[in-house]
Short mmCIF file of C-alpha atoms in Angstrom, two decimals:
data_model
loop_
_atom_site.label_atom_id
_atom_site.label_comp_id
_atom_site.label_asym_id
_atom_site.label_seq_id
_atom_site.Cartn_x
_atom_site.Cartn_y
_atom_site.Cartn_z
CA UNK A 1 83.88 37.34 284.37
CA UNK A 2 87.17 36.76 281.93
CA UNK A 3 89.34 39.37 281.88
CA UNK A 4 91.32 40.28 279.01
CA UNK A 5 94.85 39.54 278.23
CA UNK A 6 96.92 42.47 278.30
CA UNK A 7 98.93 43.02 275.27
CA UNK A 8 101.84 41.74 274.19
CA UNK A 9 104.45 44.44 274.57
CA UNK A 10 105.65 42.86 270.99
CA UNK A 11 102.29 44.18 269.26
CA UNK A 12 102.78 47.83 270.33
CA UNK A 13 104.05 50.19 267.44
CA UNK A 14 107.56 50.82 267.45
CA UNK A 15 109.00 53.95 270.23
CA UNK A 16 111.04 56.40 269.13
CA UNK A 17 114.01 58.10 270.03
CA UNK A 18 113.07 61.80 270.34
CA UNK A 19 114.53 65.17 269.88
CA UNK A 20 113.91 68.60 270.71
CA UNK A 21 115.17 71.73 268.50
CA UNK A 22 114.06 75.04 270.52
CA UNK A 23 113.81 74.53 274.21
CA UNK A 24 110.99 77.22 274.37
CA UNK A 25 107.85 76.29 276.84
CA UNK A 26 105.97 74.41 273.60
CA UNK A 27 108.69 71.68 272.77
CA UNK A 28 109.83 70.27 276.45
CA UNK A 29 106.47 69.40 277.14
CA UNK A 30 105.60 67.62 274.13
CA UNK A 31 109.08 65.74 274.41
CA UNK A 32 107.34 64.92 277.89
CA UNK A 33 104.33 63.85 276.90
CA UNK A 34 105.92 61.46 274.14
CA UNK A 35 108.04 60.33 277.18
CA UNK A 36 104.92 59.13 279.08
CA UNK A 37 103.40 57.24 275.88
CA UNK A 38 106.74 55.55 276.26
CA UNK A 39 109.23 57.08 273.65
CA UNK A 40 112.60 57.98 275.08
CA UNK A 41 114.09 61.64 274.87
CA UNK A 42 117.31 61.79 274.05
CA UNK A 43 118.61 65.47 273.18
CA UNK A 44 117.80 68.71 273.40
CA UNK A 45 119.40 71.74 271.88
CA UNK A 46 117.99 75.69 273.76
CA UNK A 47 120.28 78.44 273.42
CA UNK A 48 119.11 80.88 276.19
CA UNK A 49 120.09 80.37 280.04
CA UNK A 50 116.04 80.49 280.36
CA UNK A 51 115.61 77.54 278.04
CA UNK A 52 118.27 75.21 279.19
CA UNK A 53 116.97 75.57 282.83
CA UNK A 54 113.32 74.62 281.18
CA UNK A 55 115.05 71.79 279.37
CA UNK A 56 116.40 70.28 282.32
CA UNK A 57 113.63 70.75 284.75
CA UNK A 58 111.01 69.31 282.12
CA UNK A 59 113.15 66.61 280.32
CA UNK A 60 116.16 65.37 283.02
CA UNK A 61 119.18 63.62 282.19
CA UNK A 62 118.77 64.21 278.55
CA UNK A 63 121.75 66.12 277.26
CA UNK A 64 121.40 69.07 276.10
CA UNK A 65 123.35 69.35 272.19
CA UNK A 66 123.62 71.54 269.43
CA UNK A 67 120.97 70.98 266.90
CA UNK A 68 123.01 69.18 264.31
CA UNK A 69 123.35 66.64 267.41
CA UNK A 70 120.17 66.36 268.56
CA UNK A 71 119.19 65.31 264.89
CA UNK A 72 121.84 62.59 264.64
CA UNK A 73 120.55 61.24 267.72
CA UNK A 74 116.82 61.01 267.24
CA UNK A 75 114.24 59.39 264.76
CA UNK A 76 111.50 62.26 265.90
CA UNK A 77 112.81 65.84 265.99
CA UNK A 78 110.37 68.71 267.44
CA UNK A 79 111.28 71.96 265.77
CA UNK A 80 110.08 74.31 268.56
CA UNK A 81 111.08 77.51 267.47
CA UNK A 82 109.30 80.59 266.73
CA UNK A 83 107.30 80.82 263.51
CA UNK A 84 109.78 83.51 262.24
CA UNK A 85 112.73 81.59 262.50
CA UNK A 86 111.63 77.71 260.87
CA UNK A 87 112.03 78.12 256.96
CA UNK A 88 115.89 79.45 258.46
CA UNK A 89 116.13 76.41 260.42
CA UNK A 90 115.20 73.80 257.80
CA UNK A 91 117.47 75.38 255.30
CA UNK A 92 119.86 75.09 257.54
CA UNK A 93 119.65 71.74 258.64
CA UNK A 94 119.52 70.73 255.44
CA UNK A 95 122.52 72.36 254.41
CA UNK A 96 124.65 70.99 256.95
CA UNK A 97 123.51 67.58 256.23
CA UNK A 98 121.78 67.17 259.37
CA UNK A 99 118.49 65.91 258.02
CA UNK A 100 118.37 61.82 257.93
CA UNK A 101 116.13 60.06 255.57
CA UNK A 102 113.76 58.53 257.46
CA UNK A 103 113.43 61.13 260.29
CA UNK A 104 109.90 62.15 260.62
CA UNK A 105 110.47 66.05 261.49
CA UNK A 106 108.20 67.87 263.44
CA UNK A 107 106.96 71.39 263.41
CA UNK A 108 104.70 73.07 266.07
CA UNK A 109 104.12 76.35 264.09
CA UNK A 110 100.31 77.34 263.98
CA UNK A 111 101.35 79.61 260.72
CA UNK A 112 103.01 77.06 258.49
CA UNK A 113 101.44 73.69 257.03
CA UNK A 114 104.30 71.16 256.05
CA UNK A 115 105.39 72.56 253.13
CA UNK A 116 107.64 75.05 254.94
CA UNK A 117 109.53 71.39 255.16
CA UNK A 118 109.61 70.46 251.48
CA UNK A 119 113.96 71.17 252.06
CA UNK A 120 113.72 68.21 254.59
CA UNK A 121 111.29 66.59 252.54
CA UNK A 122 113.60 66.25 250.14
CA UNK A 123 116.22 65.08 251.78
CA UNK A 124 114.20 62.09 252.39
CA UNK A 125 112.37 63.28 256.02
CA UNK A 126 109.12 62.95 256.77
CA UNK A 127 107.31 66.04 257.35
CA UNK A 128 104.63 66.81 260.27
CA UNK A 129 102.69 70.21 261.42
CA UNK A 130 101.40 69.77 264.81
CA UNK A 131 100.21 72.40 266.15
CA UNK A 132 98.99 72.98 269.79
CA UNK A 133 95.84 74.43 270.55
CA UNK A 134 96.81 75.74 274.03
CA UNK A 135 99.29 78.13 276.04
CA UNK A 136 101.98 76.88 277.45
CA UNK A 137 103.52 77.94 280.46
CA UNK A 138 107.00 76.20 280.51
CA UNK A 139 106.27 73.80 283.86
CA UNK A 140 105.09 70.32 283.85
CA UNK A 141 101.35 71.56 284.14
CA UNK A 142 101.73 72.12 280.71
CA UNK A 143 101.82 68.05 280.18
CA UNK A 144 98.61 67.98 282.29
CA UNK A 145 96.76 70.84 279.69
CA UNK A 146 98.13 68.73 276.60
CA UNK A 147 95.02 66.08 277.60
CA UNK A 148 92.37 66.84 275.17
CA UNK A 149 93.94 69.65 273.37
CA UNK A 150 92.97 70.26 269.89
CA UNK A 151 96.30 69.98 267.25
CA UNK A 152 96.29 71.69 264.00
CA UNK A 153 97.62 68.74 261.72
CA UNK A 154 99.15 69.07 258.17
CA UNK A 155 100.79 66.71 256.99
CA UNK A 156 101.33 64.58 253.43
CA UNK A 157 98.23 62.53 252.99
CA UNK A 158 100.60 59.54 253.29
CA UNK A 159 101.65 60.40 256.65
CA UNK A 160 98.37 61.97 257.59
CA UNK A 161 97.79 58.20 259.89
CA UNK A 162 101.24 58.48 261.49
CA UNK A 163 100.46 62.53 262.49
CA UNK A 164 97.05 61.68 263.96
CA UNK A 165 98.57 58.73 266.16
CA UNK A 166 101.70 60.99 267.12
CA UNK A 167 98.42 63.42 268.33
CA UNK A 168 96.43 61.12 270.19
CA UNK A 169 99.83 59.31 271.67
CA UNK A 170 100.58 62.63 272.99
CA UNK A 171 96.94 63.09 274.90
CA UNK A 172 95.43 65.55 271.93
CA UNK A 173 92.94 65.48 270.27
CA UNK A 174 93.98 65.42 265.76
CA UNK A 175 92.08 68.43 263.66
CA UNK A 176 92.72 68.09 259.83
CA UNK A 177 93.87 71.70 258.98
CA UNK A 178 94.45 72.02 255.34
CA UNK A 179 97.96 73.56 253.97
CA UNK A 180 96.10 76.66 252.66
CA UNK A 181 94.42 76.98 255.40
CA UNK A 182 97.19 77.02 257.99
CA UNK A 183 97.28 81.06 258.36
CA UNK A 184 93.57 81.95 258.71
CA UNK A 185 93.49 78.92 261.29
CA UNK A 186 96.25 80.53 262.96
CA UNK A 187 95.12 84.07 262.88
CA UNK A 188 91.69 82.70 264.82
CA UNK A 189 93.42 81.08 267.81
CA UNK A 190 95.83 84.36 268.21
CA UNK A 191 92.40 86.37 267.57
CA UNK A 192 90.72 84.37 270.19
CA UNK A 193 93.79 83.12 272.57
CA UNK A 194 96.57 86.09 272.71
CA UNK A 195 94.32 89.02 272.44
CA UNK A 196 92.22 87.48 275.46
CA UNK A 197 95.32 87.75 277.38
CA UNK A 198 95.83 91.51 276.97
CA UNK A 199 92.20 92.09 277.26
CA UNK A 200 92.14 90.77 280.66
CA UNK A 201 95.36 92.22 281.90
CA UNK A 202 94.61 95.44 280.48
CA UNK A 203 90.89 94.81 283.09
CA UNK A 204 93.01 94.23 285.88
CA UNK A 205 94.93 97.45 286.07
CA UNK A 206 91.83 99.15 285.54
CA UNK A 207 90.08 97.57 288.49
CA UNK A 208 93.27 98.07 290.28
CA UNK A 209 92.91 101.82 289.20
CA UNK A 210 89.12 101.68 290.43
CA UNK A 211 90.35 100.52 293.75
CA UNK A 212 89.29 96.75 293.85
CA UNK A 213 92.19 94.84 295.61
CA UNK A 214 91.40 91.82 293.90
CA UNK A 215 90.73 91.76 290.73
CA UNK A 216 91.61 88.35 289.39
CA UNK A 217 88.83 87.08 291.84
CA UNK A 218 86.66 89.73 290.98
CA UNK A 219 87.25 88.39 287.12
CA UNK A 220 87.42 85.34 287.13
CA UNK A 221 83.57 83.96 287.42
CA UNK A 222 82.86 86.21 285.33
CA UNK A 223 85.30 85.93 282.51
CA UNK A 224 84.76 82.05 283.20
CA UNK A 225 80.67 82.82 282.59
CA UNK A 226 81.22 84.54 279.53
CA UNK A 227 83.62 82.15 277.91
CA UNK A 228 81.38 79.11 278.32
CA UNK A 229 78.68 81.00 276.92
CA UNK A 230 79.86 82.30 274.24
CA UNK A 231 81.02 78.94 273.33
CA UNK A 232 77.94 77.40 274.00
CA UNK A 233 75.55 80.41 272.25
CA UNK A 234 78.22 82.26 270.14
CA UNK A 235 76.82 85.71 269.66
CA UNK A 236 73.30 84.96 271.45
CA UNK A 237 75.47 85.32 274.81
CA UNK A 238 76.42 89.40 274.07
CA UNK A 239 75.88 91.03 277.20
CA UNK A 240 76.73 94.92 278.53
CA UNK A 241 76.11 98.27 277.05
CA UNK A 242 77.00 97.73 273.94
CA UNK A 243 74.78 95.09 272.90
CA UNK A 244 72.15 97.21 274.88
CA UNK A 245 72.56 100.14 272.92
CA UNK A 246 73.08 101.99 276.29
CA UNK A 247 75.52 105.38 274.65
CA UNK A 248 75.49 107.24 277.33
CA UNK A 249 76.94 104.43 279.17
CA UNK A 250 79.23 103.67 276.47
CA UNK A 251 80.51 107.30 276.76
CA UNK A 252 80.97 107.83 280.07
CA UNK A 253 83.42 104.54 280.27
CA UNK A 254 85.15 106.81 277.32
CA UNK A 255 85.34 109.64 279.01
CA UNK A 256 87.00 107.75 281.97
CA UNK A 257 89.38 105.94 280.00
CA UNK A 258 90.58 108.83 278.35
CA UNK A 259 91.31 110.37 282.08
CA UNK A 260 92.60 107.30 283.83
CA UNK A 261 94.11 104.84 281.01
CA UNK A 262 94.10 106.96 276.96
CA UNK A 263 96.09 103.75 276.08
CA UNK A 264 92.57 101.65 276.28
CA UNK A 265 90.87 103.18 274.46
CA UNK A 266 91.96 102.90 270.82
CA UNK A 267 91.32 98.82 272.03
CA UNK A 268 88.06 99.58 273.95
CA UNK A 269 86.87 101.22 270.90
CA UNK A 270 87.62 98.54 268.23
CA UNK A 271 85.87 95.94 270.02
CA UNK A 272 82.60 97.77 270.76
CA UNK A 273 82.43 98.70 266.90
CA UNK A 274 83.27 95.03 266.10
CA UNK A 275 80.47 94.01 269.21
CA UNK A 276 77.82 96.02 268.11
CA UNK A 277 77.94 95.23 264.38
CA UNK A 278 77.65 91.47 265.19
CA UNK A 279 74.96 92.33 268.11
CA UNK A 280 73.06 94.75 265.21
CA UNK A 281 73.83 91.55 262.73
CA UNK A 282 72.13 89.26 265.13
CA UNK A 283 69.18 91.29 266.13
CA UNK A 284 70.02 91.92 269.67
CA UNK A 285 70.77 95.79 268.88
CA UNK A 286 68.22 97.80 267.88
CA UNK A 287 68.74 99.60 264.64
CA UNK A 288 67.72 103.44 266.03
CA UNK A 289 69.92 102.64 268.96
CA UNK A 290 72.74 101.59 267.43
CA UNK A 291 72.93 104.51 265.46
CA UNK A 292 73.15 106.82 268.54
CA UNK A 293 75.99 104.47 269.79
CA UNK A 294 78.00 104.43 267.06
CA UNK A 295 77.83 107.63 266.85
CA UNK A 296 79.38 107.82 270.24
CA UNK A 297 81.73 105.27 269.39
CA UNK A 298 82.62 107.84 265.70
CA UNK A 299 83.86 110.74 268.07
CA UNK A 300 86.00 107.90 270.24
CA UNK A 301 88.88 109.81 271.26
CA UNK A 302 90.34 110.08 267.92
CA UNK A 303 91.28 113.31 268.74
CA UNK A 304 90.19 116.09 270.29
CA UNK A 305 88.13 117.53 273.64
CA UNK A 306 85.35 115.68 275.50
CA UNK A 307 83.44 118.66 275.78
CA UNK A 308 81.35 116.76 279.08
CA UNK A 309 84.70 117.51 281.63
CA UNK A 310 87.13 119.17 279.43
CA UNK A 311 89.49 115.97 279.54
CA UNK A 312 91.71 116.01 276.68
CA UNK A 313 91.42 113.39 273.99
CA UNK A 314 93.61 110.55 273.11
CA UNK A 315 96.05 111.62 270.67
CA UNK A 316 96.51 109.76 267.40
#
């Protein structure tokens, strides 16, 4: 059987120098990952102690630099910073003279599209949004994670080609996210990703509270159960009383987290409201039981006595 010739190293698209802006846990690993498609690091600019330790541990022997520095050095700047602080950032730059024509400039915001660039754009850059579909933890299992992750991308239609290959160069996997659409898409990964994470924590210390000494193991087949289905089924995989229509159940966990942990349940009662409208949407509720729980869920704590132990009610 013939094997085929390898390619010419000639034929493969042009590397780039690379810089990072914000040595947070997002931009050292995507310098990283560029590193291992072969394009070559060569500044970074953090500000905390934190950061420059990150810096060094994810991307060594590149120096770290102000930013004005790390943009005269590179042909691909990350601007890793948070959301908050990048229309500052790009004025700035731009201000100072730092921005290159040329320079493709990239952002990793999940709020902004690449307009939030149009100061850069000017200036003759070429303006990116790639945005990471994943947490990052700040250690190299973070390059690991980026295989197969999902990137918001925004980008001028004209560059939309170069954005998708930066994507897929990287490990990820390119999702078109229009400019307008940039904050709703944002809002459901931080509905989804960063409310999951106080969710579970906030389980934890109530299973530590219940006495179980282990609660992450306790949690995590389950948790792990219920993700993949309710990716797999959506709202066809609500489970637990809720869904049931089981109030008195639903009660007595209120009446419990009002003794042991009042600061749960303002949370505990959003999400079975929000649960058992989509379970009553979906015909998995029954309408003459959902009334009863909802009506549990109306006197939630919002005030109050629950009259079944005398516990006093979380104050509003």
């Amino acid at each position: 059987m013939n094997t085929p010739p390898l390619p010419d190293p000639k034929d493969r698209p042009a590397r780039l120098t690379v810089g990072v802006v914000g040595a947070g846990r997002v931009g050292p690993a995507l310098a990283a990952s560029l590193q291992l498609a072969g394009h070559r690091p060569v500044a970074v600019s953090g500000v905390s102690d934190t950061s420059r330790r990150r810096a060094a541990a994810m991307l060594p022997d590149v120096p770290l630099v102000p930013p004005a520095e790390v943009l005269a050095r590179a042909e691909l700047v990350l601007l890793t910073v948070p959301d908050d602080s990048l229309p500052g950032l790009v004025a700035g730059l731009v201000e100072t003279g730092s921005v290159r024509p040329g320079q493709l400039l990239v952002h990793t915001s999940g709020r902004y599209g690449a307009r939030v660039l149009d100061p850069a754009l000017r200036a003759g850059a070429l303006p990116l949004a790639l945005h990471p579909a994943m947490t990052f933890t700040g250690t190299p299992v973070d390059v690991q994670r980026l295989a197969g992750c999902s990137f918001g991308v925004t980008a001028p239609e004209e560059l939309r080609l170069a954005a998708e290959a930066l994507v897929i160069e990287m490990g990820g996997e390119p999702e078109w996210i229009a400019e307008d659409m940039r904050p709703l898409y944002h809002a459901a990964l931080a509905l989804g990703a960063n409310h999951l994470v106080t969710l579970v924590a906030q389980s934890m210390e109530l299973l530590r509270e219940a006495g179980v000494g282990a609660p992450d193991r306790m949690l995590g087949p389950l948790l792990g159960a219920a993700l993949d289905n309710a990716l797999r089924s959506g709202d066809a995989a609500l489970t637990g009383p809720v869904a049931r229509g089981d109030a008195g159940t639903v009660a007595a966990h209120l009446t419990e987290l009002r003794r042991h942990a009042p600061q749960a349940v303002a949370g505990y009662v959003a999400m079975a409201r929000t649960t058992a409208d989509r379970a009553l949407a979906h015909g998995l509720l029954e309408p003459e039981l959902a009334e009863d729980l909802l009506g549990v869920l109306a006197d939630d704590g919002s005030g109050g006595t629950d009259t079944a132990d005398g516990a006093e009610g979380d104050p509003r």
